[in-house]
XYZ file of C-alpha atoms in Angstrom:
709
model
C -3.034 -25.424 9.668
C 0.835 -25.727 8.920
C 2.628 -28.561 10.516
C 5.450 -27.362 13.063
C 8.713 -29.401 13.895
C 8.722 -30.927 17.240
C 10.082 -29.381 20.288
C 13.251 -31.626 20.104
C 13.914 -30.426 16.699
C 13.451 -27.055 17.387
C 15.690 -27.039 20.484
C 18.457 -28.863 18.341
C 18.123 -26.011 15.771
C 18.219 -23.226 18.342
C 21.538 -24.658 19.652
C 22.936 -24.984 16.160
C 21.883 -21.277 15.552
C 23.745 -20.071 18.792
C 26.893 -22.203 17.710
C 27.105 -20.926 14.195
C 25.739 -17.572 13.967
C 29.110 -15.945 15.197
C 31.252 -18.428 13.003
C 33.222 -16.570 10.421
C 32.499 -17.550 6.877
C 35.230 -19.545 5.301
C 37.252 -17.135 3.222
C 40.419 -18.907 1.758
C 39.356 -18.023 -1.664
C 38.178 -14.402 -0.983
C 39.784 -11.509 -2.644
C 39.955 -8.305 -0.682
C 37.495 -5.820 -2.575
C 35.089 -6.377 -5.392
C 35.598 -4.714 -8.762
C 32.874 -3.434 -10.939
C 31.472 -0.342 -9.076
C 28.854 1.077 -9.093
C 26.956 -1.655 -11.225
C 24.184 -1.403 -13.384
C 21.096 0.786 -12.917
C 18.854 -0.221 -9.939
C 14.970 -0.460 -9.864
C 12.408 -1.290 -7.218
C 9.710 -4.136 -7.632
C 6.326 -4.611 -8.869
C 3.628 -2.733 -6.877
C 1.501 -5.774 -6.751
C 2.239 -7.164 -3.359
C 0.848 -10.486 -2.052
C 1.480 -9.755 1.814
C 2.856 -7.030 4.139
C 3.773 -7.422 7.661
C 5.105 -5.579 10.591
C 4.744 -6.004 14.494
C 2.002 -4.204 16.491
C 4.712 -2.623 18.724
C 6.150 0.699 18.181
C 9.802 -0.812 19.177
C 9.974 -2.724 16.102
C 10.435 0.026 13.238
C 10.623 -2.393 10.390
C 7.928 -3.426 7.442
C 8.173 -6.073 4.920
C 6.330 -6.547 1.664
C 6.135 -9.751 -0.262
C 5.761 -10.217 -3.924
C 6.633 -12.688 -6.949
C 7.450 -15.258 -4.412
C 9.906 -13.182 -2.536
C 10.730 -10.583 -0.035
C 10.313 -7.343 -1.725
C 10.666 -3.528 -0.315
C 11.520 -3.574 3.313
C 10.738 -0.034 4.943
C 12.899 1.358 7.867
C 13.110 3.219 10.043
C 9.840 4.547 8.884
C 7.262 3.887 6.366
C 8.499 6.291 3.649
C 12.021 4.913 3.381
C 12.348 1.646 1.192
C 15.539 -0.246 1.992
C 15.567 -3.493 0.066
C 14.754 -4.277 -3.718
C 14.410 -7.922 -3.022
C 15.702 -11.044 -1.337
C 15.461 -14.451 -3.115
C 17.244 -17.744 -3.376
C 19.367 -19.134 -6.267
C 19.247 -22.741 -6.623
C 21.828 -24.876 -8.430
C 22.977 -28.404 -8.860
C 26.540 -27.285 -9.515
C 27.029 -28.302 -12.841
C 23.950 -28.175 -15.053
C 21.798 -25.532 -13.981
C 21.420 -22.220 -11.940
C 18.169 -20.376 -11.499
C 16.447 -17.608 -9.697
C 13.571 -18.471 -7.287
C 11.469 -15.761 -8.535
C 11.684 -16.859 -12.175
C 12.075 -20.603 -11.914
C 9.248 -21.575 -9.478
C 5.365 -21.534 -9.261
C 4.511 -19.098 -6.242
C 1.812 -19.487 -3.628
C 0.955 -17.133 -0.864
C -0.851 -18.425 2.215
C -2.123 -16.960 5.574
C 0.112 -18.863 8.031
C -2.362 -17.266 10.506
C -5.607 -15.828 9.514
C -5.696 -13.531 12.445
C -2.113 -12.043 12.071
C -0.109 -10.587 9.085
C 1.912 -13.695 8.945
C 2.388 -15.011 5.455
C 3.884 -18.102 3.992
C 5.406 -18.324 0.480
C 5.578 -21.754 -1.041
C 7.676 -21.783 -4.353
C 7.699 -24.928 -6.078
C 10.213 -25.593 -9.125
C 8.427 -25.593 -12.497
C 10.423 -28.799 -13.174
C 9.900 -30.389 -9.856
C 13.120 -30.448 -8.468
C 12.648 -28.649 -5.214
C 10.212 -26.597 -3.082
C 11.107 -23.590 -0.907
C 8.589 -22.685 1.888
C 8.953 -19.319 3.824
C 7.348 -17.905 6.644
C 7.826 -14.435 7.923
C 7.594 -12.594 10.977
C 9.239 -9.346 12.477
C 10.677 -9.143 15.977
C 8.251 -7.319 17.996
C 11.410 -5.788 20.057
C 13.796 -5.077 17.300
C 14.100 -4.028 13.719
C 14.410 -7.438 12.374
C 12.775 -9.354 9.683
C 12.896 -13.261 10.390
C 12.036 -16.011 7.838
C 11.800 -19.805 8.641
C 12.952 -21.384 5.511
C 12.159 -25.140 4.527
C 14.097 -26.272 1.512
C 13.262 -29.686 0.138
C 15.118 -31.422 -2.821
C 12.093 -33.106 -4.328
C 14.309 -35.061 -6.954
C 16.766 -36.127 -4.157
C 19.486 -33.696 -5.197
C 22.329 -32.705 -4.170
C 21.259 -29.430 -4.756
C 22.951 -26.007 -3.591
C 21.157 -23.142 -2.250
C 22.081 -19.434 -2.226
C 20.617 -16.315 -0.521
C 20.633 -13.562 -2.892
C 20.265 -10.094 -1.200
C 19.800 -6.967 -3.041
C 19.698 -4.102 -0.653
C 18.725 -0.524 -1.541
C 19.398 1.139 1.593
C 18.281 4.886 2.580
C 15.751 5.053 -0.280
C 18.212 4.445 -2.938
C 19.705 1.502 -4.895
C 23.055 3.377 -6.018
C 24.775 4.279 -2.543
C 25.319 0.952 -0.975
C 28.593 -0.571 0.208
C 28.995 -4.040 2.112
C 31.160 -6.656 3.341
C 31.464 -9.984 5.333
C 31.624 -9.653 8.867
C 31.702 -12.014 11.651
C 29.435 -14.390 9.839
C 27.013 -11.869 8.642
C 26.588 -9.884 5.430
C 26.429 -6.376 6.069
C 25.563 -3.351 4.092
C 25.338 0.487 4.867
C 24.313 3.646 3.184
C 24.943 6.655 5.518
C 23.100 5.956 8.590
C 21.238 2.902 7.500
C 22.571 -0.336 7.769
C 21.423 -4.130 7.335
C 22.872 -7.500 8.218
C 21.775 -10.800 6.983
C 22.523 -13.908 9.278
C 21.414 -17.489 9.180
C 20.871 -20.113 11.916
C 23.049 -22.393 9.830
C 25.675 -20.140 8.983
C 27.173 -19.545 5.511
C 29.418 -22.102 3.782
C 30.656 -19.086 1.573
C 29.575 -15.229 0.984
C 30.563 -12.543 -1.405
C 29.542 -8.813 -1.987
C 29.640 -7.223 -5.200
C 28.107 -4.852 -7.800
C 24.774 -6.022 -9.598
C 25.230 -7.058 -13.331
C 29.124 -6.998 -13.102
C 31.760 -9.858 -12.795
C 31.436 -9.438 -8.852
C 27.761 -10.190 -8.846
C 27.546 -13.532 -7.045
C 24.453 -14.437 -9.480
C 26.301 -13.673 -12.419
C 29.320 -15.712 -11.156
C 27.041 -18.651 -10.499
C 25.282 -18.423 -13.963
C 28.359 -18.611 -15.756
C 29.573 -22.177 -14.615
C 27.153 -23.081 -11.680
C 29.638 -22.471 -9.022
C 30.608 -19.466 -6.802
C 34.113 -19.075 -7.759
C 34.875 -15.506 -7.338
C 34.291 -14.184 -3.760
C 34.896 -10.911 -2.200
C 35.423 -9.724 1.147
C 33.836 -6.518 0.797
C 32.566 -4.087 -1.984
C 33.658 -0.810 -0.370
C 32.595 1.499 -3.012
C 29.237 2.851 -3.215
C 27.036 1.203 -5.854
C 24.067 -1.191 -6.580
C 25.277 -3.774 -4.140
C 24.212 -7.502 -4.420
C 25.168 -10.030 -1.698
C 25.340 -13.820 -2.031
C 25.790 -16.655 0.458
C 25.635 -20.315 0.076
C 23.430 -21.869 2.795
C 24.300 -25.601 3.669
C 21.181 -27.935 2.857
C 20.397 -31.444 2.400
C 17.584 -32.927 0.958
C 15.070 -31.377 3.756
C 16.616 -28.991 5.623
C 14.812 -26.161 7.867
C 16.605 -22.989 8.991
C 16.016 -19.326 9.828
C 17.378 -16.212 8.205
C 17.247 -12.879 9.882
C 17.521 -9.651 8.377
C 18.388 -6.765 10.819
C 18.529 -2.954 10.508
C 20.323 -0.421 12.510
C 22.072 2.860 12.196
C 25.341 1.298 11.576
C 26.618 -2.122 10.494
C 27.122 -3.339 14.165
C 23.895 -2.313 15.360
C 22.158 -4.280 12.610
C 24.245 -7.206 13.221
C 23.624 -7.411 16.795
C 19.994 -6.882 16.326
C 19.849 -9.834 13.756
C 21.968 -12.082 16.086
C 19.742 -11.245 19.027
C 16.615 -12.259 16.970
C 18.301 -15.615 16.004
C 19.141 -16.121 19.589
C 15.615 -15.666 20.713
C 14.361 -18.126 18.045
C 11.711 -18.124 15.510
C 9.176 -19.843 17.497
C 9.300 -17.384 20.382
C 9.297 -14.495 17.899
C 6.181 -15.919 15.985
C 4.501 -16.278 19.231
C 4.668 -12.899 20.431
C 4.314 -11.399 16.632
C 0.881 -13.380 16.232
C -0.229 -12.531 19.806
C 0.124 -8.980 19.248
C -2.092 -9.017 16.071
C -4.656 -11.585 17.874
C -4.796 -8.923 20.855
C -5.349 -6.159 18.248
C -8.307 -7.872 16.431
C -9.616 -8.658 19.734
C -9.845 -4.991 20.946
C -11.953 -3.987 17.767
C -15.781 -4.112 17.260
C -17.219 -7.714 16.483
C -16.975 -8.491 12.842
C -20.100 -7.534 10.939
C -22.717 -10.006 9.978
C -22.592 -8.955 6.504
C -19.105 -10.450 6.662
C -19.547 -13.450 8.729
C -22.672 -14.541 6.746
C -20.719 -14.620 3.673
C -17.599 -16.386 5.121
C -15.435 -13.185 4.648
C -13.874 -13.012 8.043
C -10.295 -13.457 6.943
C -10.810 -10.713 4.401
C -12.016 -8.488 6.884
C -9.510 -9.001 9.536
C -6.566 -8.855 6.815
C -8.241 -5.386 6.013
C -8.191 -4.149 9.365
C -4.688 -5.153 10.100
C -3.327 -3.938 6.796
C -4.679 -0.485 7.766
C -2.932 -0.614 11.103
C 0.311 -1.808 9.477
C 0.352 1.380 7.148
C 0.706 3.706 10.129
C 4.196 4.931 10.867
C 5.701 4.237 14.267
C 7.569 7.379 14.634
C 4.977 9.881 13.011
C 2.063 8.721 14.774
C -1.096 9.125 12.929
C 0.891 9.235 9.524
C -1.068 6.561 7.644
C 0.403 6.051 4.154
C -1.481 5.245 1.025
C 0.220 2.127 0.397
C 3.524 0.351 1.198
C 4.196 -0.110 -2.592
C 5.782 1.808 -5.626
C 3.474 1.476 -8.504
C 5.051 -0.261 -11.365
C 8.252 -0.170 -9.223
C 10.194 -2.369 -11.556
C 10.340 0.221 -14.045
C 11.296 3.140 -11.570
C 14.926 3.776 -11.512
C 16.001 3.751 -7.892
C 19.592 5.262 -8.429
C 18.476 8.204 -6.676
C 16.954 8.718 -3.189
C 13.290 9.258 -2.804
C 11.381 7.551 -5.506
C 7.874 8.820 -5.426
C 5.723 5.827 -4.523
C 2.850 5.639 -2.701
C 4.379 5.460 0.875
C 3.486 9.240 1.328
C 0.417 10.642 3.319
C -2.539 12.219 1.286
C -5.109 14.038 3.457
C -7.791 12.339 1.415
C -6.598 8.815 1.817
C -5.992 9.286 5.331
C -9.560 10.500 5.729
C -10.893 7.336 4.456
C -8.398 5.343 6.613
C -9.766 7.248 9.689
C -13.302 6.706 8.828
C -12.625 2.955 8.629
C -10.890 3.060 11.840
C -14.000 4.425 13.388
C -15.937 1.862 11.963
C -13.721 -0.911 13.242
C -13.787 0.637 16.759
C -10.236 1.926 16.720
C -11.240 5.612 17.669
C -7.688 6.322 19.008
C -6.197 5.701 15.298
C -8.700 8.082 14.058
C -7.840 10.602 16.571
C -4.164 10.104 15.667
C -4.817 10.555 12.084
C -6.683 13.995 12.767
C -3.742 15.159 15.262
C -1.429 14.436 12.317
C -3.363 16.270 9.759
C -3.834 19.529 11.979
C -0.454 19.286 13.653
C 1.800 18.181 10.696
C 0.262 18.412 7.407
C -2.024 21.665 7.708
C -0.369 24.989 6.151
C -0.536 28.147 8.157
C -3.415 29.424 5.745
C -5.536 26.355 6.566
C -4.790 24.401 3.340
C -3.214 21.105 3.122
C -0.427 19.881 0.689
C -1.246 17.515 -2.105
C 0.589 14.920 -0.279
C 3.690 14.925 2.209
C 6.403 12.664 3.429
C 5.896 11.458 6.932
C 7.493 14.723 8.524
C 5.280 16.810 6.758
C 7.455 17.996 3.934
C 5.434 18.456 0.706
C 6.003 16.158 -2.055
C 3.685 16.889 -4.945
C 2.785 20.464 -4.464
C -0.727 21.092 -6.086
C -3.942 21.809 -4.160
C -6.947 19.808 -3.794
C -9.742 21.416 -2.057
C -11.499 17.938 -0.948
C -8.273 17.539 1.020
C -8.986 20.983 2.828
C -12.479 19.955 3.603
C -12.260 16.216 4.626
C -10.090 16.976 7.899
C -13.195 19.224 9.223
C -15.594 16.412 8.330
C -13.442 13.948 10.255
C -13.055 16.225 13.298
C -16.938 16.461 13.417
C -17.362 12.765 13.129
C -14.829 12.403 16.217
C -16.569 15.043 18.358
C -13.403 17.040 18.267
C -14.959 20.567 19.178
C -12.500 21.845 21.627
C -11.328 25.507 21.172
C -7.703 24.344 20.169
C -9.038 22.058 17.437
C -11.556 24.781 16.308
C -8.815 27.181 15.728
C -7.231 25.013 13.211
C -10.558 23.839 11.802
C -11.590 27.588 11.386
C -8.644 28.418 9.061
C -9.541 25.514 6.724
C -13.188 26.645 6.485
C -12.046 30.257 5.785
C -9.734 28.808 3.149
C -12.556 26.845 1.531
C -14.782 29.988 1.689
C -12.005 32.276 0.091
C -10.978 29.673 -2.746
C -13.894 27.321 -3.577
C -15.701 25.898 -5.056
C -13.272 25.392 -7.977
C -10.340 23.272 -7.219
C -6.752 23.195 -8.848
C -7.047 19.434 -8.812
C -10.024 16.927 -8.191
C -9.610 13.749 -6.347
C -7.939 12.146 -9.196
C -5.057 14.417 -8.981
C -4.954 15.428 -12.778
C -7.537 18.314 -13.568
C -8.781 21.542 -12.179
C -12.209 23.337 -12.409
C -15.455 22.516 -10.784
C -15.774 18.908 -9.679
C -18.961 17.243 -8.130
C -16.874 15.114 -5.687
C -14.880 17.958 -4.398
C -17.586 20.465 -4.203
C -19.668 17.771 -2.075
C -16.502 17.510 0.430
C -16.516 21.361 0.533
C -20.081 21.564 1.198
C -19.837 19.015 3.937
C -16.748 20.652 5.411
C -18.468 23.949 5.639
C -21.640 22.558 7.213
C -19.854 20.572 9.792
C -17.382 23.623 10.332
C -20.532 25.542 11.188
C -21.755 22.991 13.892
C -18.505 23.377 15.537
C -18.273 26.905 15.360
C -21.700 27.198 17.122
C -20.293 24.846 19.944
C -17.563 27.378 20.360
C -19.868 30.419 20.358
C -18.721 31.796 16.810
C -22.393 32.322 15.414
C -20.760 34.813 12.598
C -18.542 32.037 11.107
C -21.234 29.398 11.390
C -23.478 31.755 9.451
C -21.073 32.471 6.673
C -20.106 28.656 6.225
C -23.835 27.827 5.940
C -24.696 30.401 3.623
C -21.829 29.636 1.340
C -22.485 25.943 1.634
C -26.354 26.524 0.788
C -25.324 28.496 -2.194
C -23.032 25.790 -3.652
C -25.479 23.133 -2.865
C -27.938 25.159 -5.273
C -25.591 25.757 -7.821
C -23.642 22.324 -8.176
C -25.802 21.303 -11.129
C -25.431 24.499 -12.618
C -21.672 24.225 -12.550
C -21.205 20.520 -13.398
C -24.360 18.823 -14.660
C -24.498 19.291 -18.834
C -27.582 19.013 -20.685
C -26.013 18.828 -23.976
C -23.762 15.771 -23.664
C -22.942 13.405 -26.192
C -23.843 10.271 -24.155
C -27.312 8.727 -23.620
C -29.935 11.461 -23.301
C -27.216 14.022 -22.785
C -28.184 14.982 -19.159
C -25.402 13.983 -16.574
C -22.775 15.035 -14.295
C -19.620 15.804 -15.959
C -16.245 14.548 -14.351
C -15.227 18.209 -14.198
C -15.768 21.392 -15.723
C -13.117 23.912 -16.256
C -15.234 27.205 -15.755
C -18.572 26.171 -14.262
C -20.381 26.286 -17.669
C -21.068 22.495 -18.404
C -22.739 23.220 -21.824
C -20.139 25.181 -23.454
C -17.887 22.105 -24.851
C -14.493 23.071 -23.811
C -11.694 20.956 -24.328
C -10.374 18.807 -21.599
C -6.804 17.351 -21.633
C -6.352 14.460 -19.736
C -2.942 14.731 -17.774
C -2.128 11.127 -17.946
C -1.853 10.505 -21.592
C -5.611 10.234 -22.027
C -6.041 12.551 -24.864
C -7.837 15.640 -25.312
C -11.618 15.602 -25.409
C -14.674 17.745 -25.061
C -15.241 17.933 -21.282
C -19.015 16.992 -21.652
C -17.762 13.654 -22.931
C -16.062 12.803 -19.724
C -17.816 11.112 -16.876
C -17.074 9.616 -13.716
C -19.086 8.730 -10.569
C -17.652 11.251 -8.337
C -20.982 12.753 -8.129
C -22.023 9.942 -5.687
C -20.041 11.650 -3.138
C -23.018 14.185 -3.090
C -25.093 11.321 -1.747
C -22.455 9.888 0.580
C -21.522 13.106 2.299
C -25.124 14.224 2.774
C -25.432 16.933 0.223
C -28.052 15.400 -2.098
C -30.510 12.668 -1.601
C -30.004 9.277 -3.317
C -33.193 9.730 -5.435
C -32.381 13.406 -6.582
C -33.124 13.676 -10.045
C -29.704 14.577 -11.398
C -28.111 11.784 -9.641
C -30.618 9.236 -11.272
C -30.125 10.863 -14.731
C -26.270 10.505 -14.410
C -26.128 6.581 -13.518
C -26.907 5.109 -16.958
C -24.384 7.245 -18.557
C -21.646 6.128 -16.023
C -22.779 2.630 -16.238
C -22.642 2.408 -19.948
C -19.063 4.147 -20.270
C -17.585 2.913 -17.262
C -19.109 -0.383 -15.940
C -17.462 -3.776 -16.813
C -18.610 -7.082 -15.523
C -15.672 -9.232 -14.470
C -15.590 -12.664 -13.664
C -15.285 -11.460 -9.997
C -18.354 -9.096 -10.305
C -18.936 -5.598 -11.435
C -16.142 -2.904 -11.812
C -15.887 0.735 -12.695
C -13.127 2.843 -14.354
C -12.337 6.136 -12.902
C -13.639 7.919 -15.889
C -13.502 7.098 -19.614
C -10.162 7.718 -21.399
C -8.339 7.385 -18.250
C -4.587 6.898 -19.234
C -3.223 5.700 -15.668
C -2.753 1.886 -15.925
C -0.612 -0.568 -17.818
C 0.007 -0.035 -21.666
C -2.174 -1.585 -24.136
C 0.673 -4.575 -24.304
C 0.679 -4.843 -20.460
C 3.653 -2.754 -19.958
C 4.251 -0.929 -16.938
C 2.985 2.719 -16.817
C 5.402 5.392 -18.008
C 3.175 8.450 -18.488
C 0.699 6.949 -20.742
C -1.252 3.747 -20.608
C -4.932 2.314 -20.125
C -6.799 3.109 -16.906
C -7.996 -0.205 -15.259
C -10.981 -0.939 -13.097
C -10.630 0.362 -9.367
C -12.205 -1.986 -6.624
C -12.792 0.981 -4.434
C -15.299 2.281 -7.023
C -17.245 -1.048 -6.522
C -17.557 -0.140 -2.821
C -18.559 3.453 -3.418
C -21.318 2.026 -5.874
C -22.330 -0.237 -2.978
C -22.840 2.682 -0.598
C -24.766 4.490 -3.174
C -27.033 1.343 -3.580
C -27.369 1.349 0.111
C -28.418 4.814 0.369
C -30.900 4.171 -2.154
C -32.524 1.293 -0.042
C -30.977 -1.624 -2.107
C -28.846 -4.452 -1.303
C -25.103 -3.846 -1.293
C -23.801 -7.389 -0.399
C -22.754 -8.208 -3.900
C -20.507 -5.037 -4.024
C -18.982 -6.295 -0.712
C -18.551 -9.809 -2.144
C -16.882 -8.253 -5.265
C -14.404 -6.195 -3.451
C -13.304 -9.593 -1.640
C -13.121 -11.637 -4.947
C -10.717 -8.747 -6.436
C -8.481 -9.243 -3.331
C -5.467 -11.386 -4.199
C -4.572 -14.725 -2.236
C -2.942 -12.794 0.526
C -6.514 -11.006 0.896
C -4.918 -7.638 -0.060
C -7.415 -5.476 -2.442
C -5.578 -3.751 -5.078
C -5.782 -0.152 -6.475
C -6.639 -1.618 -10.101
C -7.797 -4.839 -11.616
C -7.377 -6.037 -15.047
C -10.355 -4.875 -17.147
C -10.496 -7.506 -19.992
C -9.722 -11.095 -20.886
C -6.787 -12.524 -19.382
C -3.441 -11.377 -21.078
C 0.222 -10.409 -20.723
C 0.281 -12.168 -17.464
C -2.739 -10.496 -15.870
C -6.110 -12.174 -14.990
C -9.363 -10.567 -15.732
C -10.762 -9.046 -12.489
C -7.580 -9.529 -10.483
C -4.711 -6.912 -9.505
C -2.245 -5.318 -11.960
C 1.208 -3.804 -11.168
C -0.134 -0.434 -9.811
C -0.655 -0.688 -6.091
C -1.505 -3.527 -3.852
C -2.600 -3.067 -1.113
C -4.096 0.178 -1.312
C -5.252 1.419 1.908
C -8.329 3.435 0.349
C -9.506 0.049 -1.008
C -9.139 -1.775 2.255
C -10.802 0.929 4.098
C -13.801 0.917 1.560
C -14.276 -2.688 2.128
C -14.473 -2.434 5.906
C -16.771 0.652 5.932
C -19.092 -1.045 3.330
C -19.447 -3.894 5.627
C -20.346 -2.050 8.756
C -22.658 0.341 6.522
C -24.518 -2.969 5.520
C -24.881 -4.262 8.733
C -26.293 -0.840 10.000
C -28.497 -0.204 7.007
C -27.005 3.159 6.261
C -23.825 4.699 5.501
C -22.263 5.601 9.020
C -19.917 8.093 7.634
C -22.568 10.419 6.162
C -22.719 13.490 8.249
C -26.141 13.778 9.821
C -25.760 17.492 10.214
C -25.134 17.800 6.378
C -27.904 15.340 5.583
C -30.553 16.934 7.915
C -30.045 20.043 6.038
C -30.233 18.934 2.469
C -31.095 15.304 1.873
C -34.033 14.399 4.149
């Protein structure tokens, strides 16, 4: 447990906060308006987050992410609108050195409370001169992030501490303006505003434009002093705000970063949170998460027997934290922007993972069911049917939270999986059936081929997509019967039966170049898996004979009840998948999505920019565990591997590094793509419950009874 200041010191700090928060920043040397607009080009930050946080309340519409020892993107007023590039500290001795906290310190991330999304970052200077400890909570009643900061001058000082805040409001880094106002650094872009205040007040403050002479950090780097300060930066641009915080050799204070629809509202919210005090906010914040965990099913024995309770609890809380608080049921794929440091943020609405995919939402919903949060799963289905579904029954590839499509292709598994989810939830009422029937009819009319499969790149006949389509049609038939629609039920079952018989004919090659030549392909363009047509991988992976590209998507045929685990074609395909895709990491076995995948860092570790090297996906370790369980074997090692692939904040990545540690990456640990990935966290939760049950709970019994038993 971390140590806490005594009650007397907390009371003194609170009184000091109230006395100083409204104090005006000394401005004798401040010039009125900063030059240099608009500043240099803006970007986001790495997709590798070590922590995420938000309150369990819907009143506080703010989410924070943590990475590289600092505060990263902040989402407000909903989960598809990032507003901050980062906020960190600058440390200087005023004469010999000035350095950025991100670059000059060794970073450690801790769980301040293992049963809450409360993270603590400990950043220690590489030269041993200081240590900065930051603990984060959001105000459950307001859209404010608060952090308790302890600054220790380990070498005795004196040292100077500056807050360096880089807003990127309303989803863009190039439209912000800002000023110093009533002791706060305020900024705005349209109807989104922020305000940064400190319990100590600021000794000096300035607003300027990144990379120019008015940038506070550039000023400090020049001569180790903040000599050019500006009251405001009134022209839109890449705003950066800097403030000196009075510190001694060991100083604890609170920062509050508030948001609102104008600067005044943001400032009032931040000040109100400071007035409430960090301890009171922390108690309410942590209590909300404790209550949420207490409302769930008991932690599975597969978790407790392996000492994985914290990993399990963080996975459960992270899934809840990926749900928007305005568009209920809209769970995003990840509160991250893959390789965001290489993504230009000058224009609004960069395509990160803060979008809703029906497929990812299905996985989140099934994990929520396993957790015992049936209400969340029902909200997800309501969102799918009321917001995302098109009039013809199809679903967009993905959408913004309001349902506006972003990427515009069609993935047939995303049409089918909402039907399966409705069946799992027992949603058989007439209104729901009217919606589901549209989707089932769309599958019959447009399947089994798909414009894109689950990896969002190729069209054709995909084993994983066909598995979802068959499961969707069989569950739709069951719901149709409940509603007296026997004609529809018969149509769906006859179609599903035909596709179940023909899936090998369409996707199982007998003339492949790997192993004995008999295995499921990743995808086939025309339903003839032996003609050797060319497959060009749409992420820079090159063009290849389609028979040469394998993935483990055929395991969905087992997971969804379309084939038994000992089906001959399933068994025949496992050696080729393991020979081509399996890598034994220090944390356990991992699998590539498919061979020649180009979606990942470049060969020299650089961020993906259209062509790279696909790395290992932890969720595939979980999927293999579900198959092993279906085959009657132990899946415990797969659960343990997923947990070991999580980072120190217990967040499971989209991808982990696939070879000897290099370029700043560690073999078997996360890359810069997307952490946390809701799909990965969902897979961990689901596998844990499946191990306890001795079977895959998400397998629709009505499908398995027809085909696999």
